[in-house]
Short mmCIF file of C-alpha atoms and ligand atoms in Angstrom, two decimals:
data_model
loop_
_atom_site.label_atom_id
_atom_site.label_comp_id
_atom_site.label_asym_id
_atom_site.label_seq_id
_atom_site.Cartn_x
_atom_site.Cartn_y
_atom_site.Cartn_z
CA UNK J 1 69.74 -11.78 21.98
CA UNK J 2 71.73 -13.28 19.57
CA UNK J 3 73.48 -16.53 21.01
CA UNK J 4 76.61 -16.91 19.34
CA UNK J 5 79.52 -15.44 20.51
CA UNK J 6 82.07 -12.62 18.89
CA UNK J 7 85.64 -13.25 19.39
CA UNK J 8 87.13 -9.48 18.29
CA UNK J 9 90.73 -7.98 18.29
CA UNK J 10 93.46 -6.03 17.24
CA UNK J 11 96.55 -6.67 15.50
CA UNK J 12 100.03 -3.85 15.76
CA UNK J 13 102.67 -2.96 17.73
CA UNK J 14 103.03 -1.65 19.83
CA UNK J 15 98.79 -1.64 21.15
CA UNK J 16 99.39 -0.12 24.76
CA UNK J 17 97.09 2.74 24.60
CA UNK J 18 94.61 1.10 21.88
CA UNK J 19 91.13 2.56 22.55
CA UNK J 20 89.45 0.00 20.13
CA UNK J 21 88.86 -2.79 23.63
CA UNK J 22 86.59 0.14 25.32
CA UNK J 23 84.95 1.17 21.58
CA UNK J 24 84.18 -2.65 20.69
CA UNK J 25 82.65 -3.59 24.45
CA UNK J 26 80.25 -0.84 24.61
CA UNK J 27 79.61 -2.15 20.70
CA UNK J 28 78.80 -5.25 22.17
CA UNK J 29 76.76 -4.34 25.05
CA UNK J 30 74.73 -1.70 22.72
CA UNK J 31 73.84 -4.41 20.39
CA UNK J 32 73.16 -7.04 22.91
CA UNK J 33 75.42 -9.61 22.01
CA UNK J 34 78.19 -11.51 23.88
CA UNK J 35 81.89 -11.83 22.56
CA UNK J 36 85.23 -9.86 23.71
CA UNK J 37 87.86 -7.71 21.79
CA UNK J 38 91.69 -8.89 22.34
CA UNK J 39 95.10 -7.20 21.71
CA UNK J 40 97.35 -8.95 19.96
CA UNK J 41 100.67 -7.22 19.63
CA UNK J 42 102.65 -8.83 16.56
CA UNK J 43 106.34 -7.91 16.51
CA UNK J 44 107.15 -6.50 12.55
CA UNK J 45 109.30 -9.69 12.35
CA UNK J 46 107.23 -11.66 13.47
CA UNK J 47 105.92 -13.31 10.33
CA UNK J 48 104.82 -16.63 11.97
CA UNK J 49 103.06 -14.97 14.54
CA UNK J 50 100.67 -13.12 11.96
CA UNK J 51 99.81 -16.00 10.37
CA UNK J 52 99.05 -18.24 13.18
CA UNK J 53 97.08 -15.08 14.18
CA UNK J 54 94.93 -15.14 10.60
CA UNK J 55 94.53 -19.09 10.89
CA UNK J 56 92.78 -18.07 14.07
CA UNK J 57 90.17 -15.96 11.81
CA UNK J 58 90.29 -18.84 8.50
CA UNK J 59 89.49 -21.50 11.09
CA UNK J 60 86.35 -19.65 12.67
CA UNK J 61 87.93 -19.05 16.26
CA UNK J 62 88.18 -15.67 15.67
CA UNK J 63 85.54 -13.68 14.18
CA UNK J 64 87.35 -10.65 12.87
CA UNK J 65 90.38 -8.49 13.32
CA UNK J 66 91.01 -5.01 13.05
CA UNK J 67 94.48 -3.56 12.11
CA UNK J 68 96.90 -1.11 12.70
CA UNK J 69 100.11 -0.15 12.05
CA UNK J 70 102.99 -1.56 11.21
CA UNK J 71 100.32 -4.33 9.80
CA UNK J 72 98.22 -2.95 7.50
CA UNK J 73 100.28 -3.32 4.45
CA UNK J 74 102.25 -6.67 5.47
CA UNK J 75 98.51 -8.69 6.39
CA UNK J 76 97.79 -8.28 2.91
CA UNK J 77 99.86 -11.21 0.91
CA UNK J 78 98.52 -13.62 3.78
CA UNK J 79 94.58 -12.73 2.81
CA UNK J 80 92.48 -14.29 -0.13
CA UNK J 81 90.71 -11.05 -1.30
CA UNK J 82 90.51 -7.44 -0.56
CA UNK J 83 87.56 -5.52 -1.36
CA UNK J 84 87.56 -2.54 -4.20
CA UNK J 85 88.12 -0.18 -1.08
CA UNK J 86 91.31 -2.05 0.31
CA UNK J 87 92.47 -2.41 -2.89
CA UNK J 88 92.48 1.08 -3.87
CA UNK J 89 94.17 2.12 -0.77
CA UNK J 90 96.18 -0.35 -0.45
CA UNK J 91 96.09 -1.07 3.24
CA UNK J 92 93.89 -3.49 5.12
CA UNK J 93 92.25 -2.39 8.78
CA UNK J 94 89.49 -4.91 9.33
CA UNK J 95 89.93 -8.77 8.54
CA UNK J 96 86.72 -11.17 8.12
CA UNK J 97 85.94 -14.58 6.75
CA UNK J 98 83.48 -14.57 3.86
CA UNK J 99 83.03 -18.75 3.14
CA UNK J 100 86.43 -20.57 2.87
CA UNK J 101 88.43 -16.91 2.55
CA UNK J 102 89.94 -14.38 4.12
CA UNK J 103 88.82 -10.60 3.13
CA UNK J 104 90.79 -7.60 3.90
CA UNK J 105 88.81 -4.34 3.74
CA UNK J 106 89.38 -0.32 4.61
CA UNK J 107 87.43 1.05 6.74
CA UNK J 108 88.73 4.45 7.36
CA UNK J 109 88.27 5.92 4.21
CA UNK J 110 84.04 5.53 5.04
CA UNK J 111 84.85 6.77 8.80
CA UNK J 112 86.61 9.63 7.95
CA UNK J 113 84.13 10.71 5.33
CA UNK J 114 80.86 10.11 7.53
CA UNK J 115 82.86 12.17 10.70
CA UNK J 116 83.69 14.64 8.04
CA UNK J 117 80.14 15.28 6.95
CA UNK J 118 78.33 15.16 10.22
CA UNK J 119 80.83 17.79 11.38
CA UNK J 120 80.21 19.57 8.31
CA UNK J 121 76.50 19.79 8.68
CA UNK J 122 76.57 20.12 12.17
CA UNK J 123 78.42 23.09 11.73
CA UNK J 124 76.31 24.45 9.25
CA UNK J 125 78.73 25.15 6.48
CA UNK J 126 78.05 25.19 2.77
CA UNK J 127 81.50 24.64 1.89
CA UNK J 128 83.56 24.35 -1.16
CA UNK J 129 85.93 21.14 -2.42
CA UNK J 130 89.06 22.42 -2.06
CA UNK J 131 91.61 20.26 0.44
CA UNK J 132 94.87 20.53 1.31
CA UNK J 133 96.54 17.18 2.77
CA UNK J 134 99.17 17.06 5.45
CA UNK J 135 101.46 13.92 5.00
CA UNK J 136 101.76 10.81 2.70
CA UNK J 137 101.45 8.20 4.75
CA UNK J 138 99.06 5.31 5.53
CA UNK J 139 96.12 7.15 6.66
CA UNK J 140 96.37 10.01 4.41
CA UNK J 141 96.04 7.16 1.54
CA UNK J 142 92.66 6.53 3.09
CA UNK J 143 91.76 10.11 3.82
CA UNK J 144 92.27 10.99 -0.14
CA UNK J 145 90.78 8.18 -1.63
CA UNK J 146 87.61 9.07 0.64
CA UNK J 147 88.03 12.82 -0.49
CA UNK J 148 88.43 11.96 -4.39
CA UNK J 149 85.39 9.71 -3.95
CA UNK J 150 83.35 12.59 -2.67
CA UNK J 151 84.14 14.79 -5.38
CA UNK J 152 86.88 17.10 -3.53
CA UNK J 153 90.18 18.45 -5.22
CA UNK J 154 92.70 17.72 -3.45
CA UNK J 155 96.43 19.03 -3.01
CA UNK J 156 98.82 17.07 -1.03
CA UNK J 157 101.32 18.40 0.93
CA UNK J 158 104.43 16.50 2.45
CA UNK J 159 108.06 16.77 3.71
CA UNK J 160 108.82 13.99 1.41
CA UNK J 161 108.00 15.37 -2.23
CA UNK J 162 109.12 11.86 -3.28
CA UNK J 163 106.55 10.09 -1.06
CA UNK J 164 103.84 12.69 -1.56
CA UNK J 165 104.54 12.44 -5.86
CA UNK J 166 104.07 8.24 -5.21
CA UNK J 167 100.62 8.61 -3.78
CA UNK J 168 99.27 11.07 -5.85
CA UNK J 169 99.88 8.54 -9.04
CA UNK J 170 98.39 5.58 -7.39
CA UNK J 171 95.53 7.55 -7.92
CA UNK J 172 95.48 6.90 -11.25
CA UNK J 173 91.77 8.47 -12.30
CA UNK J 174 92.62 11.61 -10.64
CA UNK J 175 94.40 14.50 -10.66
CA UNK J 176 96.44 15.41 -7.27
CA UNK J 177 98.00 18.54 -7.04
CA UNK J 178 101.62 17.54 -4.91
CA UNK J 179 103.66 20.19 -2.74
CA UNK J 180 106.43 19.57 -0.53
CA UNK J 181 106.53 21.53 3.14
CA UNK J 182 109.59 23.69 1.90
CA UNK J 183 107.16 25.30 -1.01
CA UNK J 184 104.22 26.12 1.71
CA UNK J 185 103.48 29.88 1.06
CA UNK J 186 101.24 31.58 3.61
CA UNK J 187 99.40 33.28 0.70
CA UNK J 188 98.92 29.75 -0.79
CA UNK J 189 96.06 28.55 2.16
CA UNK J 190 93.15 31.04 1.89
CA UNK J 191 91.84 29.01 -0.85
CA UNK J 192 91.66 25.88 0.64
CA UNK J 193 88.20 25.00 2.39
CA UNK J 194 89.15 21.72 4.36
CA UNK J 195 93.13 21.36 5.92
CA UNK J 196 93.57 17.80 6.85
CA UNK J 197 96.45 16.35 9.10
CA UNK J 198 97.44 12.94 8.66
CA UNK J 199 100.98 12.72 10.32
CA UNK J 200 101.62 12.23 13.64
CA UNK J 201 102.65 15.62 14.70
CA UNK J 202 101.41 16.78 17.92
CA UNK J 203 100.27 13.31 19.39
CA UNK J 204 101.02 12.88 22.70
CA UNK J 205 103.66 13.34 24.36
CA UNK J 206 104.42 16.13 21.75
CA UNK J 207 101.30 17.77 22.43
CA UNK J 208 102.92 21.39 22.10
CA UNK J 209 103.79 20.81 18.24
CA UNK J 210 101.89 21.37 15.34
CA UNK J 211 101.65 20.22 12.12
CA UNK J 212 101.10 23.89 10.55
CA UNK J 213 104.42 26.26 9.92
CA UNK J 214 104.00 28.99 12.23
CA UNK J 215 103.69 31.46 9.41
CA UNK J 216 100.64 30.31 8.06
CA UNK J 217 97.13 31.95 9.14
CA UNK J 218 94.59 30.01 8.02
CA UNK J 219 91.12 31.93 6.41
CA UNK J 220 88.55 32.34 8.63
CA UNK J 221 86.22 29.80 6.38
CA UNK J 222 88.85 26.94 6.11
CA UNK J 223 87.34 24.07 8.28
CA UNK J 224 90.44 21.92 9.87
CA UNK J 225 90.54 17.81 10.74
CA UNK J 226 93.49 16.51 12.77
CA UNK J 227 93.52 12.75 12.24
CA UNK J 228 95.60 12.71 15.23
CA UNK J 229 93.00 12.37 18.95
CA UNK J 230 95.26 11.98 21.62
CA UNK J 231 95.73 14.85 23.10
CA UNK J 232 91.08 15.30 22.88
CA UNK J 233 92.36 19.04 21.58
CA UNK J 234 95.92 18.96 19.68
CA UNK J 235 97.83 22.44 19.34
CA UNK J 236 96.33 22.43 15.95
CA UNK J 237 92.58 22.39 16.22
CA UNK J 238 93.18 24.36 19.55
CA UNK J 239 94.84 27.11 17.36
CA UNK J 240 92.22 27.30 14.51
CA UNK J 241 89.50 27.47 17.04
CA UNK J 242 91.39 30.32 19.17
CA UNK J 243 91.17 31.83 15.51
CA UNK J 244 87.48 31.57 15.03
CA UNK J 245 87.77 28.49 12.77
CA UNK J 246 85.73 24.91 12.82
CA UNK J 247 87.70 22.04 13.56
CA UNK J 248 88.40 18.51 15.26
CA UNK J 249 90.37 15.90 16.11
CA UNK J 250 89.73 12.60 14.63
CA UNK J 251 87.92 10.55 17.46
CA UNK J 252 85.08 10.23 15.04
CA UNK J 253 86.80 8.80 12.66
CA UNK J 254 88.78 6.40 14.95
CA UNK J 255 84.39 6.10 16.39
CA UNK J 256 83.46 5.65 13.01
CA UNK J 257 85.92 3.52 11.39
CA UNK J 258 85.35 1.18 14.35
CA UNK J 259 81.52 0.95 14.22
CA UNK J 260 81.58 0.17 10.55
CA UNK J 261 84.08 -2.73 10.96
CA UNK J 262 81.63 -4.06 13.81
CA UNK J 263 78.75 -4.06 11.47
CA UNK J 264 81.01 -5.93 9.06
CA UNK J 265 81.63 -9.00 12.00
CA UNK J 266 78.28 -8.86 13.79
CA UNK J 267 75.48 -7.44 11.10
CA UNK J 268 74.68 -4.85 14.36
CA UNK J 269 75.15 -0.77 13.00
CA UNK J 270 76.08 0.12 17.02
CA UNK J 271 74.44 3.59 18.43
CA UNK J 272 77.38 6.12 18.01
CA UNK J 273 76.36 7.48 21.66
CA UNK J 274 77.67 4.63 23.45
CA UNK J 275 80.88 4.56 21.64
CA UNK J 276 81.76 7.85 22.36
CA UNK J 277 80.55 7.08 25.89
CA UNK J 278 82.99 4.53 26.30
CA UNK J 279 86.25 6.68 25.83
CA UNK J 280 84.64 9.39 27.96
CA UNK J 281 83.57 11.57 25.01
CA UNK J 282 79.85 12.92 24.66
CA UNK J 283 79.31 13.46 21.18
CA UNK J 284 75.79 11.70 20.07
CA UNK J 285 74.63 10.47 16.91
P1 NAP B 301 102.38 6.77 8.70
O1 NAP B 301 101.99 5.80 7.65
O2 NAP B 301 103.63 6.57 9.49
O3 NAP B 301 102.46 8.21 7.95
C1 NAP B 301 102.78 9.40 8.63
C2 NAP B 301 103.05 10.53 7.63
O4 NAP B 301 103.37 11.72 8.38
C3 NAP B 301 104.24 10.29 6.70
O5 NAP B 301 104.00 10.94 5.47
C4 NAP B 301 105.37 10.98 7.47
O6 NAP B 301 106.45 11.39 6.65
C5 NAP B 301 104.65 12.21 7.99
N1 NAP B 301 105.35 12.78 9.13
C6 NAP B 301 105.73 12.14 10.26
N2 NAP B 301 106.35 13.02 11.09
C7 NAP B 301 106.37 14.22 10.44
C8 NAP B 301 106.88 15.51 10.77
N3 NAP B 301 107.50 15.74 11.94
N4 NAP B 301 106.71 16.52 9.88
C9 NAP B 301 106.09 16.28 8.70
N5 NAP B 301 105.59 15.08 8.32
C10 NAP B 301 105.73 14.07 9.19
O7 NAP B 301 101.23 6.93 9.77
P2 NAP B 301 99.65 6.85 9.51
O8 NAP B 301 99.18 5.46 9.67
O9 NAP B 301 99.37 7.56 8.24
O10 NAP B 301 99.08 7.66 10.77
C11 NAP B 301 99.30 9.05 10.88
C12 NAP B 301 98.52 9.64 12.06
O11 NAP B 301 97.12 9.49 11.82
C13 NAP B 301 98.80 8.94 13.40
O12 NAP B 301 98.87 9.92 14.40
C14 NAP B 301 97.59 8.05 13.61
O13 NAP B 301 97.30 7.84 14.99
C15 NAP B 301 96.51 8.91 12.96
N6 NAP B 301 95.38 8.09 12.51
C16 NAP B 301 94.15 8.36 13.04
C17 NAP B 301 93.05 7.61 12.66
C18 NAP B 301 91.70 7.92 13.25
O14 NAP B 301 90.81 7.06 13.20
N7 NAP B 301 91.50 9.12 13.79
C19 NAP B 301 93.19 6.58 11.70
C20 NAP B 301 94.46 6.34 11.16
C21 NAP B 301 95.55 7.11 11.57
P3 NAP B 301 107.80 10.50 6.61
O15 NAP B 301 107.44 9.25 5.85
O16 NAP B 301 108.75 11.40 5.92
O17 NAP B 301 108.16 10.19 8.05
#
C-alpha cells in the first residue's frame, strides 16, 4: 500500500447531491490507498474563498480538486497552466500541482468519449459520424471538442442561436453546422446517427420533460446520450428505448470523467466496477 495520503474534493455550488464523495472512496479503497474526498461549496462571489481554496492545492495540503459549475470557467485566471485539453474547451474540472504550479485540465471531453465508445461497441453498432448537439453550454463545449477529435460531424442545436453560433467558432479548425430549436424539422433527424443532450432538461425534479420537441421521431438507428443521470432513466432515453432505439444517461461519463481525474492525483487507473458499485449502479468494465 502506498503510504501517503490523498486529500481529494470538490469545488461548486451548490454540491448537495454531488455523487463524486461515493465515486472517489470506492476509488480509494479499489486502489488501496488512504486519503478522503471533501465538498467545498464556494459561493460565485466568493472570490477569496476560491483562492484560499487553490492555496490549499499550491501549498501541498490538498492533492487535487475537481470542479463544477459555476467554477469551471472563473478557477481558471487563478491557475498557472491549463493543458491543450482545458485550453481548447475552455473550462477547467480537475486541478493538480505539477512542481511549483497549478494545472487546470478537462476531463470530460476523454469521459464522455470512452462511455461513448464502450456503449457503442457494447451495443454492437457500426455507426456513422453524424451528431446532432442539444445545448451550448459548458458541457456541450466538452462533448464537441471530444466529438471533433474523434472524427464526427457535428451540428449543434440550441435555443440560443447566438450562444450556439459562439461555440461553433471557438472551434476554429472545424466546421460546425449551428441550428437554433425554432428551425428543428422532424424530417431534419433521420440522418443523424448519435443525438446528444447537454442541457439540463429533464433532471430531477423535472423528470417528466424532455429535451426533444414532441414532434420529432427519431430513426430507428440514431443512438441517443443524455448527459443529464439523475433521474438513472430521463424521459428522453426512456422514450428512445420505448422506440426500439440505444441509449443512456451519462453516469459513465460522470464514472469516467471521475476515474481519469483520479489517475491524474494518485497514478492508480481505478476498476470501473467499483465505481459504479458505489452509486448503486452495476455496469462493469
Ligand atoms: P450550462 O453551462 O448551464 O449549459 C446548459 C445549456 O442548456 C445552455 O446552452 C442552456 O441554454 C441550455 N438549456 C438550459 N435549459 C434549457 C431549456 N429548457 N431548453 C433548451 N435549452 C436549455 O450547463 P452544463 O455545465 O453544460 O451542464 C448541462 C447538463 O449536463 C447538466 O444537467 C449537467 O448535470 C450535465 N452534465 C453531466 C456530466 C456527466 O458527467 N454526465 C458532465 C457535465 C455536465 P441557455 O444558456 O439559453 O440557458
Amino acid at each position: 500500500m502506498n503510504s501517503s495520503s490523498f486529500h481529494l474534493g470538490l469545488i461548486g455550488y451548490p454540491l448537495g447531491h454531488s455523487l463524486s464523495p461515493k465515486i472517489h472512496a470506492a476509488a480509494l479503497k479499489a486502489c488501496g490507498l488512504r486519503g478522503d474526498y471533501s465538498l467545498f461549496p464556494i459561493h460565485p462571489d466568493d472570490k477569496q474563498g476560491l483562492k484560499d481554496l487553490l492555496n490549499r492545492v499550491r501549498s501541498g495540503e490538498i492533492t487535487g480538486l475537481n470542479v463544477t459549475i459555476p467554477h469551471k470557467q472563473n478557477v481558471i485566471p487563478l491557475l498557472d497552466e491549463l493543458t491543450p485539453t482545458a485550453q481548447a474547451i475552455g473550462a477547467v474540472n480537475t486541478i493538480y500541482r505539477h512542481g511549483e504550479k497549478l494545472i487546470g485540465e478537462n476531463t470530460d471531453a476523454a469521459g464522455f468519449l470512452s462511455d461513448l465508445k464502450k456503449n457503442i461497441g457494447n451495443w454492437k453498432l457500426g455507426i456513422g459520424k453524424l451528431a446532432l448537439v442539444l445545448g451550448a453550454g459548458g458541457a456541450a463545449r466538452a462533448v464537441i471538442y471530444a466529438l471533433l477529435h474523434d472524427g464526427w460531424q457535428v451540428t449543434l442545436a440550441a435555443r440560443r442561436i447566438e450562444q450556439a453560433g459562439q461555440l461553433a467558432n471557438s472551434f476554429t479548425n472545424y466546421k460546425l453546422q449551428v441550428t437554433s430549436y425554432e428551425t428543428f424539422q422532424p424530417s431534419n433527424l433521420p440522418t443523424f446517427n448519435l443525438l446528444i443532450n447537454t442541457t439540463p432538461v429533464g433532471m430531477s425534479p423535472n423528470i417528466e420533460a424532455s429535451p426533444l420537441p414532441e414532434n420529432i421521431v427519431l430513426n430507428k438507428n440514431t443512438v441517443v446520450y443524455d448527459l443529464v443521470y439523475n433521474p438513472r432513466e430521463t424521459k428522453l432515453v426512456k422514450d428512445a428505448r420505448a422506440n426500439g432505439l440505444q441509449a443512456t444517461t451519462g453516469l459513465g461519463m460522470l464514472i469516467e470523467q471521475a476515474a481519469l481525474a483520479f489517475e491524474i492525483w494518485t497514478g492508480c487507473n481505478p476498476p470501473r466496477y467499483f465505481l459504479f458499485e458505489s452509486v448503486g449502479a452495476t455496469r462493469s468494465d
